[in-house]
Coordinates of C-alpha atoms in Angstrom, one line a residue:
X1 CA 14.3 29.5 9.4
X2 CA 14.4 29.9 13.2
X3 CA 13.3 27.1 15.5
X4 CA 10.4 29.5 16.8
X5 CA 9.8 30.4 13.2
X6 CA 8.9 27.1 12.5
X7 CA 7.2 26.3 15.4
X8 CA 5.2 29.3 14.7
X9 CA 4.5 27.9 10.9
X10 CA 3.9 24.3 12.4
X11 CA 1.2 25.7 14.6
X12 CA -0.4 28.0 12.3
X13 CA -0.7 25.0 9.7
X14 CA -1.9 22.7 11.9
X15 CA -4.8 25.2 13.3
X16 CA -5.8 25.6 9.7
X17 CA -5.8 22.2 8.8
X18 CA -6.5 19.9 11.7
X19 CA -9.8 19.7 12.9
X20 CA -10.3 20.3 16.2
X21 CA -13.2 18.4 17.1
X22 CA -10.9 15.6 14.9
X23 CA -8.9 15.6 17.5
X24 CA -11.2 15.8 20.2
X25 CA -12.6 12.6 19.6
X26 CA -10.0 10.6 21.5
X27 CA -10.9 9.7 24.2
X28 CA -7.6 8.9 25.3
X29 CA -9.1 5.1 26.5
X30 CA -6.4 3.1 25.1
X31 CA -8.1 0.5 23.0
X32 CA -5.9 1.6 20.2
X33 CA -2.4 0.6 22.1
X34 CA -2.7 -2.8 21.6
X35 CA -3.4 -2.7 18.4
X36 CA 0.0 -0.5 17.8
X37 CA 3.3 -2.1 16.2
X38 CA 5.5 1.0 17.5
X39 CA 3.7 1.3 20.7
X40 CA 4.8 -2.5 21.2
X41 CA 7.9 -2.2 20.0
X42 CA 9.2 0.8 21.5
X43 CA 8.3 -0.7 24.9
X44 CA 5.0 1.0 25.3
X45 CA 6.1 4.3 24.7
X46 CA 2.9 6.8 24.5
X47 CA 4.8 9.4 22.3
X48 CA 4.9 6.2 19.8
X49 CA 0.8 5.2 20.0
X50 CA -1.7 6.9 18.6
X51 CA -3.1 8.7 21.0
X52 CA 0.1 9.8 22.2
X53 CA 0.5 11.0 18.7
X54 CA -2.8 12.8 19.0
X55 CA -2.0 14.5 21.9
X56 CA 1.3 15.8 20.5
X57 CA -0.2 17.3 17.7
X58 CA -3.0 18.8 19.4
X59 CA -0.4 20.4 22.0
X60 CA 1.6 21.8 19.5
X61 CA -1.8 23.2 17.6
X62 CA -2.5 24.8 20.9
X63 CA 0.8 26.2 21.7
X64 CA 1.3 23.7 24.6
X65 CA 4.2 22.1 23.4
X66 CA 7.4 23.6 20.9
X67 CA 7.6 21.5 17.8
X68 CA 10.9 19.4 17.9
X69 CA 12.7 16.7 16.6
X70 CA 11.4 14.6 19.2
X71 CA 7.8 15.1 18.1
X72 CA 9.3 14.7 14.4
X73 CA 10.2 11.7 15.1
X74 CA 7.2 10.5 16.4
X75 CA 5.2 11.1 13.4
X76 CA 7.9 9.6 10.9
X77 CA 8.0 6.3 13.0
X78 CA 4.3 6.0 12.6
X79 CA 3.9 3.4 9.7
X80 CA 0.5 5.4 9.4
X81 CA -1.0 1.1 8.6
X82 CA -4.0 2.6 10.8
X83 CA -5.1 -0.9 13.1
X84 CA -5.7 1.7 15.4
X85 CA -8.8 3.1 13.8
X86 CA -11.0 -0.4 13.9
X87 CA -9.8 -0.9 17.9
X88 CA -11.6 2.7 18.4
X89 CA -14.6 2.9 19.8
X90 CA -15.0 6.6 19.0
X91 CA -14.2 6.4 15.3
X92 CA -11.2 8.5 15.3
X93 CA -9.9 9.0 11.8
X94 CA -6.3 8.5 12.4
X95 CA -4.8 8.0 9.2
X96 CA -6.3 11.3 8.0
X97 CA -5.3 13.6 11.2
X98 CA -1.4 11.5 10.4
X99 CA -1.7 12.9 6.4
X100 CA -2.9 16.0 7.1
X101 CA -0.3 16.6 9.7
X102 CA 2.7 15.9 7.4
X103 CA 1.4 17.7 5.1
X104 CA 1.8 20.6 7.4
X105 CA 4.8 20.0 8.3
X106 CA 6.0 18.9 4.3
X107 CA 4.6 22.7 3.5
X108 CA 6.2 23.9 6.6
X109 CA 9.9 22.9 6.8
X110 CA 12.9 24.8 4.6
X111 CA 14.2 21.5 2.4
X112 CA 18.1 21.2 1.4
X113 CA 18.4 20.5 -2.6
X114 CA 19.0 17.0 -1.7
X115 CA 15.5 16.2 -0.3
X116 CA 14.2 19.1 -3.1
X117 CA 15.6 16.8 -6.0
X118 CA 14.6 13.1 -4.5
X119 CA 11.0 14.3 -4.0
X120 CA 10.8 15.9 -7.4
X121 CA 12.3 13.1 -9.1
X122 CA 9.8 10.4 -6.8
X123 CA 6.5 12.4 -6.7
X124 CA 6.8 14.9 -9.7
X125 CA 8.5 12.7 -12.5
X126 CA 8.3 8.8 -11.6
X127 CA 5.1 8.6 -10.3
X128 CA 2.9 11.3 -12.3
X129 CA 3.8 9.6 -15.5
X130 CA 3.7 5.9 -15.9
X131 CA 6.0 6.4 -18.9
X132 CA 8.4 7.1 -16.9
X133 CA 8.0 4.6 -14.0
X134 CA 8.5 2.2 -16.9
X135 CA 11.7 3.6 -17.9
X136 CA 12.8 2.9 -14.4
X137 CA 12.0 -0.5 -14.2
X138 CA 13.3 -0.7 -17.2
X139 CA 16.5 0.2 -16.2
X140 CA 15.5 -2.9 -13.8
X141 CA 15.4 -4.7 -16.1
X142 CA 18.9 -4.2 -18.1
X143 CA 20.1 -4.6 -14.7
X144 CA 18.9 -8.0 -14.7
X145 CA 19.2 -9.6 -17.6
X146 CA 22.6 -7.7 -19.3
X147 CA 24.8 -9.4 -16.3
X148 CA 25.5 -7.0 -14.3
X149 CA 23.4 -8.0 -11.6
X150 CA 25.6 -11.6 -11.4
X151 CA 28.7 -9.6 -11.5
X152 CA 27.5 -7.2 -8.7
X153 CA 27.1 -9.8 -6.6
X154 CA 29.7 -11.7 -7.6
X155 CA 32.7 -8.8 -6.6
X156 CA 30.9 -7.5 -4.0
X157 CA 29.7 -4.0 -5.4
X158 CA 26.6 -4.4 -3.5
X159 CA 28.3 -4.1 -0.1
X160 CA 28.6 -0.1 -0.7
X161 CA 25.2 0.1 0.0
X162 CA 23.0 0.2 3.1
X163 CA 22.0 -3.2 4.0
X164 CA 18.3 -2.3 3.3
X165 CA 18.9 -1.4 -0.5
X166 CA 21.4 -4.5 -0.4
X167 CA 18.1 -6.9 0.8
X168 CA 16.0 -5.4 -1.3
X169 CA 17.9 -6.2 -4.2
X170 CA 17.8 -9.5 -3.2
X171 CA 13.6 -10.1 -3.5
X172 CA 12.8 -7.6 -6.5
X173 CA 10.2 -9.5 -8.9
X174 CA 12.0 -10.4 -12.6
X175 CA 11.0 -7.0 -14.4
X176 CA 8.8 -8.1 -17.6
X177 CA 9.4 -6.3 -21.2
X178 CA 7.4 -2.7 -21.5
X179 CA 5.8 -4.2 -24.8
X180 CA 3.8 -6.2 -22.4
X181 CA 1.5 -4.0 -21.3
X182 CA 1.9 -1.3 -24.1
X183 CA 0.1 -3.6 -26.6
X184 CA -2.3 -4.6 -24.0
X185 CA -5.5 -3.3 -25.0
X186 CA -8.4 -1.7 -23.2
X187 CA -11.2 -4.0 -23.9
X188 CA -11.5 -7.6 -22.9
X189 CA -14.8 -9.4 -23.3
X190 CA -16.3 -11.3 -20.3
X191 CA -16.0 -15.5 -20.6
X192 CA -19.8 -17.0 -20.8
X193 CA -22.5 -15.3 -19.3
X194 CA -21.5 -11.0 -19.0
X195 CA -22.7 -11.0 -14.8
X196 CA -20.8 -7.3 -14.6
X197 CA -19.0 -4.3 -16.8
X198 CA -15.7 -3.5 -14.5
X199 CA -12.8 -1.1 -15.1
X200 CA -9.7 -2.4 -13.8
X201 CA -7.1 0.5 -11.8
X202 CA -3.8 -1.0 -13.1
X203 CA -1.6 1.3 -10.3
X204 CA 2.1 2.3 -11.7
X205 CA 4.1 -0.4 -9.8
X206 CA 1.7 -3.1 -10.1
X207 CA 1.5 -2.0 -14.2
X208 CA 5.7 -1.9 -14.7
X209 CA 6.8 -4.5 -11.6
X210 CA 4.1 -6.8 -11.4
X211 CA 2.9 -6.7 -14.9
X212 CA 1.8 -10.7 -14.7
X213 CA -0.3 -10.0 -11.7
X214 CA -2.0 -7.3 -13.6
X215 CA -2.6 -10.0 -16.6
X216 CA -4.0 -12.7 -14.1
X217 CA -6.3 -10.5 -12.4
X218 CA -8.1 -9.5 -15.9
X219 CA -7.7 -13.4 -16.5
X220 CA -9.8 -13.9 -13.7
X221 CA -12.4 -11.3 -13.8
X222 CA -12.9 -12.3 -17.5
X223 CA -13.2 -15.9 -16.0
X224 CA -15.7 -14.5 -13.3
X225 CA -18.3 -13.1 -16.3
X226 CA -17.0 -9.8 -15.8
X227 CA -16.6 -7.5 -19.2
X228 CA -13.1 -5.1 -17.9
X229 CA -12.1 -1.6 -19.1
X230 CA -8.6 -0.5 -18.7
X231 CA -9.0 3.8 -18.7
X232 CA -5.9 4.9 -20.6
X233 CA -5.7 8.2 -19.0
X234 CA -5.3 6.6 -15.3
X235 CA -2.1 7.1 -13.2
X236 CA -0.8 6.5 -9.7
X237 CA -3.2 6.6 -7.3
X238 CA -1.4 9.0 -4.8
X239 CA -0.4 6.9 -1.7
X240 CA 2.6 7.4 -1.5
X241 CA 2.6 11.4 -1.9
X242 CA 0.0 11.3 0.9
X243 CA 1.8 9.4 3.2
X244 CA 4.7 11.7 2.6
X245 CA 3.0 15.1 3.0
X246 CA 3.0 15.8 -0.8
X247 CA -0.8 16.3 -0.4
X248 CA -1.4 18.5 -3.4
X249 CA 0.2 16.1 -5.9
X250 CA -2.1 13.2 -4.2
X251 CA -5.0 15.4 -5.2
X252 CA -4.2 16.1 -8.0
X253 CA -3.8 12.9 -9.4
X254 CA -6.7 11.9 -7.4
X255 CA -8.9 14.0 -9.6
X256 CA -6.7 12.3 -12.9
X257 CA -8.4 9.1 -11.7
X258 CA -11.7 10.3 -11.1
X259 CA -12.0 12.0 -14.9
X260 CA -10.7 8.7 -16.2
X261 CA -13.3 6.5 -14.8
X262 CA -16.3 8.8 -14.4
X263 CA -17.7 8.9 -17.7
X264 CA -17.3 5.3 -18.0
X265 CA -20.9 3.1 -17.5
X266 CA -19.4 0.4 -15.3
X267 CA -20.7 -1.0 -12.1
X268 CA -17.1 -1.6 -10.3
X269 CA -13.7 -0.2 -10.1
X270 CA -11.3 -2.9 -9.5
X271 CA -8.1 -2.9 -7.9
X272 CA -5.6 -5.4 -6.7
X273 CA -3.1 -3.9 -4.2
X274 CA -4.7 -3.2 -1.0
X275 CA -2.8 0.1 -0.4
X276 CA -4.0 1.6 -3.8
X277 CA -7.5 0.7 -3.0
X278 CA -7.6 2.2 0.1
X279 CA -6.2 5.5 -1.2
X280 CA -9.1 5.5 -3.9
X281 CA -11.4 4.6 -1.6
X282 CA -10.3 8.0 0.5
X283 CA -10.2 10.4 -2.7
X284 CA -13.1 12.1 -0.9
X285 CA -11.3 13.0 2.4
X286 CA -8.1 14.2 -0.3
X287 CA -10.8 16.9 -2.5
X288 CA -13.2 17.7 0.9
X289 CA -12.3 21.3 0.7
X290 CA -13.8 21.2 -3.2
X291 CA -16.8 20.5 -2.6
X292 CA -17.6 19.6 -6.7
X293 CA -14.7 17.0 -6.1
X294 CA -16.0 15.7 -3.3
X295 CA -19.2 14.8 -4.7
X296 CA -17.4 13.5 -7.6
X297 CA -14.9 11.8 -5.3
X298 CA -17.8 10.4 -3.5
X299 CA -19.3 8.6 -6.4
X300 CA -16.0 7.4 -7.2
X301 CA -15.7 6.0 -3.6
X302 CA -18.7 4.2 -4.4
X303 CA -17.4 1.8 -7.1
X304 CA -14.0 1.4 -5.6
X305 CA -13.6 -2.5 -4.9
X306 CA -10.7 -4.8 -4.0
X307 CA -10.3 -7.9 -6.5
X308 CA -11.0 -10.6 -3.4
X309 CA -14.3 -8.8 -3.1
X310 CA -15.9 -8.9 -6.3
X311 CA -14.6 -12.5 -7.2
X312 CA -16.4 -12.9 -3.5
X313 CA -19.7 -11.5 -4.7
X314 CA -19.6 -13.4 -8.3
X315 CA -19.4 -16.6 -6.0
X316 CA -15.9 -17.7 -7.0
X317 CA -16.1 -19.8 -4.4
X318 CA -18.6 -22.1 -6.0
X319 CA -16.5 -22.4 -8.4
X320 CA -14.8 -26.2 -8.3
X321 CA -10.9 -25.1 -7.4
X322 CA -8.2 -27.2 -6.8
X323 CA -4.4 -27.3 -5.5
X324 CA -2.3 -28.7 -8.3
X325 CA -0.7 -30.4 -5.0
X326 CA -1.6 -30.5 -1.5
X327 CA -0.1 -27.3 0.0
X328 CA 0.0 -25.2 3.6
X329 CA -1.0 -21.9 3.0
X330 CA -1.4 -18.8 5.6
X331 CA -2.3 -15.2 4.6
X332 CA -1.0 -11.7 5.6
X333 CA -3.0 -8.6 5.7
X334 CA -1.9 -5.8 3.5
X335 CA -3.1 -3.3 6.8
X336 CA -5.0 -0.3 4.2
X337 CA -6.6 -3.3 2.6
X338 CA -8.0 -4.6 6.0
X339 CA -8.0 -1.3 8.5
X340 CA -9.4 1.2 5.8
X341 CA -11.1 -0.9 2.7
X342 CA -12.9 -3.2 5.8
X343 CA -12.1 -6.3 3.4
X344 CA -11.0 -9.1 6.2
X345 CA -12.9 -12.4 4.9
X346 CA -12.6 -12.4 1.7
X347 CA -9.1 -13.5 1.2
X348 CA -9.8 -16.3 3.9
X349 CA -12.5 -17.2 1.9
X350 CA -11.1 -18.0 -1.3
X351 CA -8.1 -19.7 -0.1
X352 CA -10.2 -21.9 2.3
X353 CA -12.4 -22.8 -0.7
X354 CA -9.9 -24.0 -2.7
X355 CA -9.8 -28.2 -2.7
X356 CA -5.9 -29.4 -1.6
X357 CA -5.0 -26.2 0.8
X358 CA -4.7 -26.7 4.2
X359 CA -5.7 -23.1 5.4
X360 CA -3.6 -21.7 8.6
X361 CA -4.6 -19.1 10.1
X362 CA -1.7 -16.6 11.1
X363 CA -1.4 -15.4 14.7
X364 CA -0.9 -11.7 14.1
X365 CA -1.7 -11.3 10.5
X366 CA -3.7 -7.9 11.3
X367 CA -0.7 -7.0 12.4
X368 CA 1.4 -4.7 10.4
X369 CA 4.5 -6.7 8.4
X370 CA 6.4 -3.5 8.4
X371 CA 6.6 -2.6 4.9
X372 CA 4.6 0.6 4.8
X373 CA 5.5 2.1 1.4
X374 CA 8.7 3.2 1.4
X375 CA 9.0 3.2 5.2
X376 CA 11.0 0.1 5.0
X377 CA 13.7 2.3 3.5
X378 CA 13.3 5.3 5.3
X379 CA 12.7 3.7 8.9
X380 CA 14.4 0.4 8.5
X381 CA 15.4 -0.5 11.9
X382 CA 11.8 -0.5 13.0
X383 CA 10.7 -2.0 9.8
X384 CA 12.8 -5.0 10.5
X385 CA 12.3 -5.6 13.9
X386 CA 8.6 -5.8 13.6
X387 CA 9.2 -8.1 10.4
X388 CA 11.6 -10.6 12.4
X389 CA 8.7 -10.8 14.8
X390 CA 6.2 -11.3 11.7
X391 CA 8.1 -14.1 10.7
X392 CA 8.5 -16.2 14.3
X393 CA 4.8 -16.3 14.0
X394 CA 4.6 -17.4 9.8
X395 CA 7.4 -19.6 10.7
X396 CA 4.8 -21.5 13.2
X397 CA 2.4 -22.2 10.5
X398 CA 4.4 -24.8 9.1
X399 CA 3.1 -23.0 5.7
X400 CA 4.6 -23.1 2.1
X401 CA 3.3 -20.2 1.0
X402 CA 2.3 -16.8 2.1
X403 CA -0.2 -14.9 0.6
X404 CA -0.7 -11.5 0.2
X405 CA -2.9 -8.7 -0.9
X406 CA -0.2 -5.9 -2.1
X407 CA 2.6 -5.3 -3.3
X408 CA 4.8 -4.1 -0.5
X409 CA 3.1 -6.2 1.4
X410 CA 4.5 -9.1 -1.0
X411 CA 8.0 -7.6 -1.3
X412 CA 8.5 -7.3 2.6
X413 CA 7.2 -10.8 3.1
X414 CA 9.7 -12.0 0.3
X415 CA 12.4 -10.2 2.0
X416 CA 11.2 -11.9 5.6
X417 CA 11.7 -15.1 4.1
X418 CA 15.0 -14.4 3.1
X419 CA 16.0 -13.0 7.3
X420 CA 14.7 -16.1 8.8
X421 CA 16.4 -18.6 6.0
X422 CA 13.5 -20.6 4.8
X423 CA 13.7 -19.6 1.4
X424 CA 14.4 -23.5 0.8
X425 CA 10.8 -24.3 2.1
X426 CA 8.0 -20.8 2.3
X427 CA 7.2 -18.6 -0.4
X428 CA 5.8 -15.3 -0.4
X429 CA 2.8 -14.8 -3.6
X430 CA 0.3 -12.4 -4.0
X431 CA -3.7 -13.8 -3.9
X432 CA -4.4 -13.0 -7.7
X433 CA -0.8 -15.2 -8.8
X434 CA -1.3 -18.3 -6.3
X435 CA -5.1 -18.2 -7.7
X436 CA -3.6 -18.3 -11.1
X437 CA -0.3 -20.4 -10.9
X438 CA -1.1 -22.6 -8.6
X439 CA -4.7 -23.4 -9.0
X440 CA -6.8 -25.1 -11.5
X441 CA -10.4 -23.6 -11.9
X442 CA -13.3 -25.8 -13.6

């Protein structure tokens, strides 16, 4: 394809699925600048804010401005964590202008096999089926526990890789057995008084790689009064394709999700990784061309709810919890959690609640951490620049641990501890796990 061919494509695709008046709606003021990791980081370039961003894409829309790989660029830098939409006084919908843009330009460009055979083997085979994302971290597993991970180390194999894969080998979570969520169950009673029927979405990584976080957070919500479903028939909730222009798969497992918990007569839908909540929270922005999926999508939206939230409203907090030890604590915002779910306090809450933790607040924790998905792999050198910063700031709270609200979020800040060498001191645990091993609840 020629470069005007594509331009032509770009523009076309972007007329038909980028809302003018979407666009429109920046006012160009700025508020959203500050608010900006590659903005700041890039030092204050507008091409890298978002309504730099916004202007590129409408220039391109309106023939302006040739697509290019500088414009390209621009968009794949963006770690789409949308701070910017909460800093806007006109309500711009960021994130979904971002998505709908790469999807366009996903549907647009001619792909080498390569790229053909990593996204089929990502979007079409790991994350569709959960069967197979627990072959994978299966595979994890044997990694870990047959000795080959020791001896990989020791000799060195790991230095043929790009130091990003080499540090994230370093901070994956000990992968449990697959028997432990096969024989799992769907049905678990609330503990005392029933105060609320829940379904639990048990996401694909948080199910295969964080399988004990999964356990603890039905633990708790049976603890809370709550009676929790587990739908078999969910999947993944489609982040990840969405953020990577794979827009039809997203939907489509968007409306998976929505047939699984639909029929069921439950008052919430619980999740406990901030990204995947967010996503369910905006299935009705993936179907709103179907307008029989939106309304579905819409009741969905409804009943979507983080786990900090509900143990929030079922007044956790009265609850007398205490600190097995006296411990400094900080928190980190998963960004989707914060910037697109609104949930801010609740995690503050909790952890200031608790008898024996000193809560410190985090100067920047609205801040993106850098993690992003898999833009910590893909954009790495950004990702780790705004991480080193991250970690200047945790590194003045004098905290032990670091909680989080996701699991990239957790990951990045586990690999953070490793860069700044105070693995010896800080920890990096997700909310649901510090609640469950750290905690004692009466």
């Amino acid at each position: 394809m020629t470069q005007t061919a594509l331009q032509q494509k770009i523009q076309q695709g972007f007329n038909e699925e980028i809302d003018e008046e979407s666009l429109l709606d920046c006012m160009r003021c700025g508020f959203c600048l500050p608010a900006c990791p590659t903005y700041i980081q890039t030092g204050q370039d507008e091409a890298h804010s978002p309504r730099g961003r916004i202007a590129l894409i409408k220039a391109v829309r309106d023939g302006f401005v040739s697509w290019d790989d500088d414009i390209e660029n621009s968009l794949n830098v963006c770690l789409g964590c949308r701070a910017c939409e909460p800093a806007c006084p006109a309500g711009v919908q960021y994130g979904h202008i971002l998505e709908n843009a790469r999807a366009v330009i996903h549907e647009s460009k001619n792909k080498g096999m390569m790229e053909k055979t990593v996204r089929n083997i990502a979007f079409g085979y790991l994350f569709e089926d959960k069967r197979n994302m627990s072959k994978a971290t299966g595979l994890i597993r044997f990694y870990q526990k047959s000795g080959i991970q020791k001896l990989s180390r020791k000799i060195g194999f790991l230095h043929l890789f790009p130091e990003p894969m080499r540090q994230m080998e370093k901070i994956l979570p000990a992968i449990p057995k697959q028997k432990e969520h096969k024989t799992r169950g769907t049905l678990f009673p609330a503990i005392g008084e029933r105060k609320s029927t829940v379904a639990f979405f048990t996401g694909c990584l948080m199910d295969t790689m964080f399988t004990k976080t999964n356990q603890y957070t039905i633990a708790l919500l049976q603890k809370a009064g709550c009676e929790v479903w587990i739908p078999e028939q969910q999947g993944c909730c489609g982040a990840l394709h969405a953020h990577s222009g794979e827009k039809d798969r997203a939907a489509s497992l968007a409306k998976r999700n929505i047939e699984a918990f639909e029929a069921m007569d439950i008052d919430y839908i619980v999740n406990n990784a901030g990204g995947c909540g967010a996503f369910l929270h905006d299935y009705p922005f993936v179907l709103e061309r179907d307008s029989e999926w939106h309304d579905r999508a819409l009741r969905f939206q409804e009943k979507v709810i983080d786990i900090s939230s509900i143990l929030t409203k079922l007044d956790i907090s009265n609850v007398n919890m205490k600190s097995k030890q006296s411990v400094i604590v900080t928190y980190q915002d998963s960004c989707h959690l914060r910037n697109v779910s609104k949930v801010v306090n609740e995690p503050r809450d909790i952890l200031k609640s608790i008898q024996n933790v000193e809560y410190v607040e985090l100067d920047g924790a609205e801040y993106c951490c850098g993690s992003a998905g898999i833009y910590n792999l893909l954009e790495s050198k950004m990702s780790m620049k705004i991480l080193d910063e991250k970690m200047e700031k945790v590194k003045e709270t004098n905290a032990a641990i670091i909680v989080t609200s996701n699991p990239g979020c957790l990951l990045q800040m586990k690999l953070g501890i490793e860069r700044a060498g105070v693995s010896d001191r800080m920890q990096a645990v997700h909310l649901v796990d510090f609640l469950s091993d750290y905690v004692e609840v009466n």
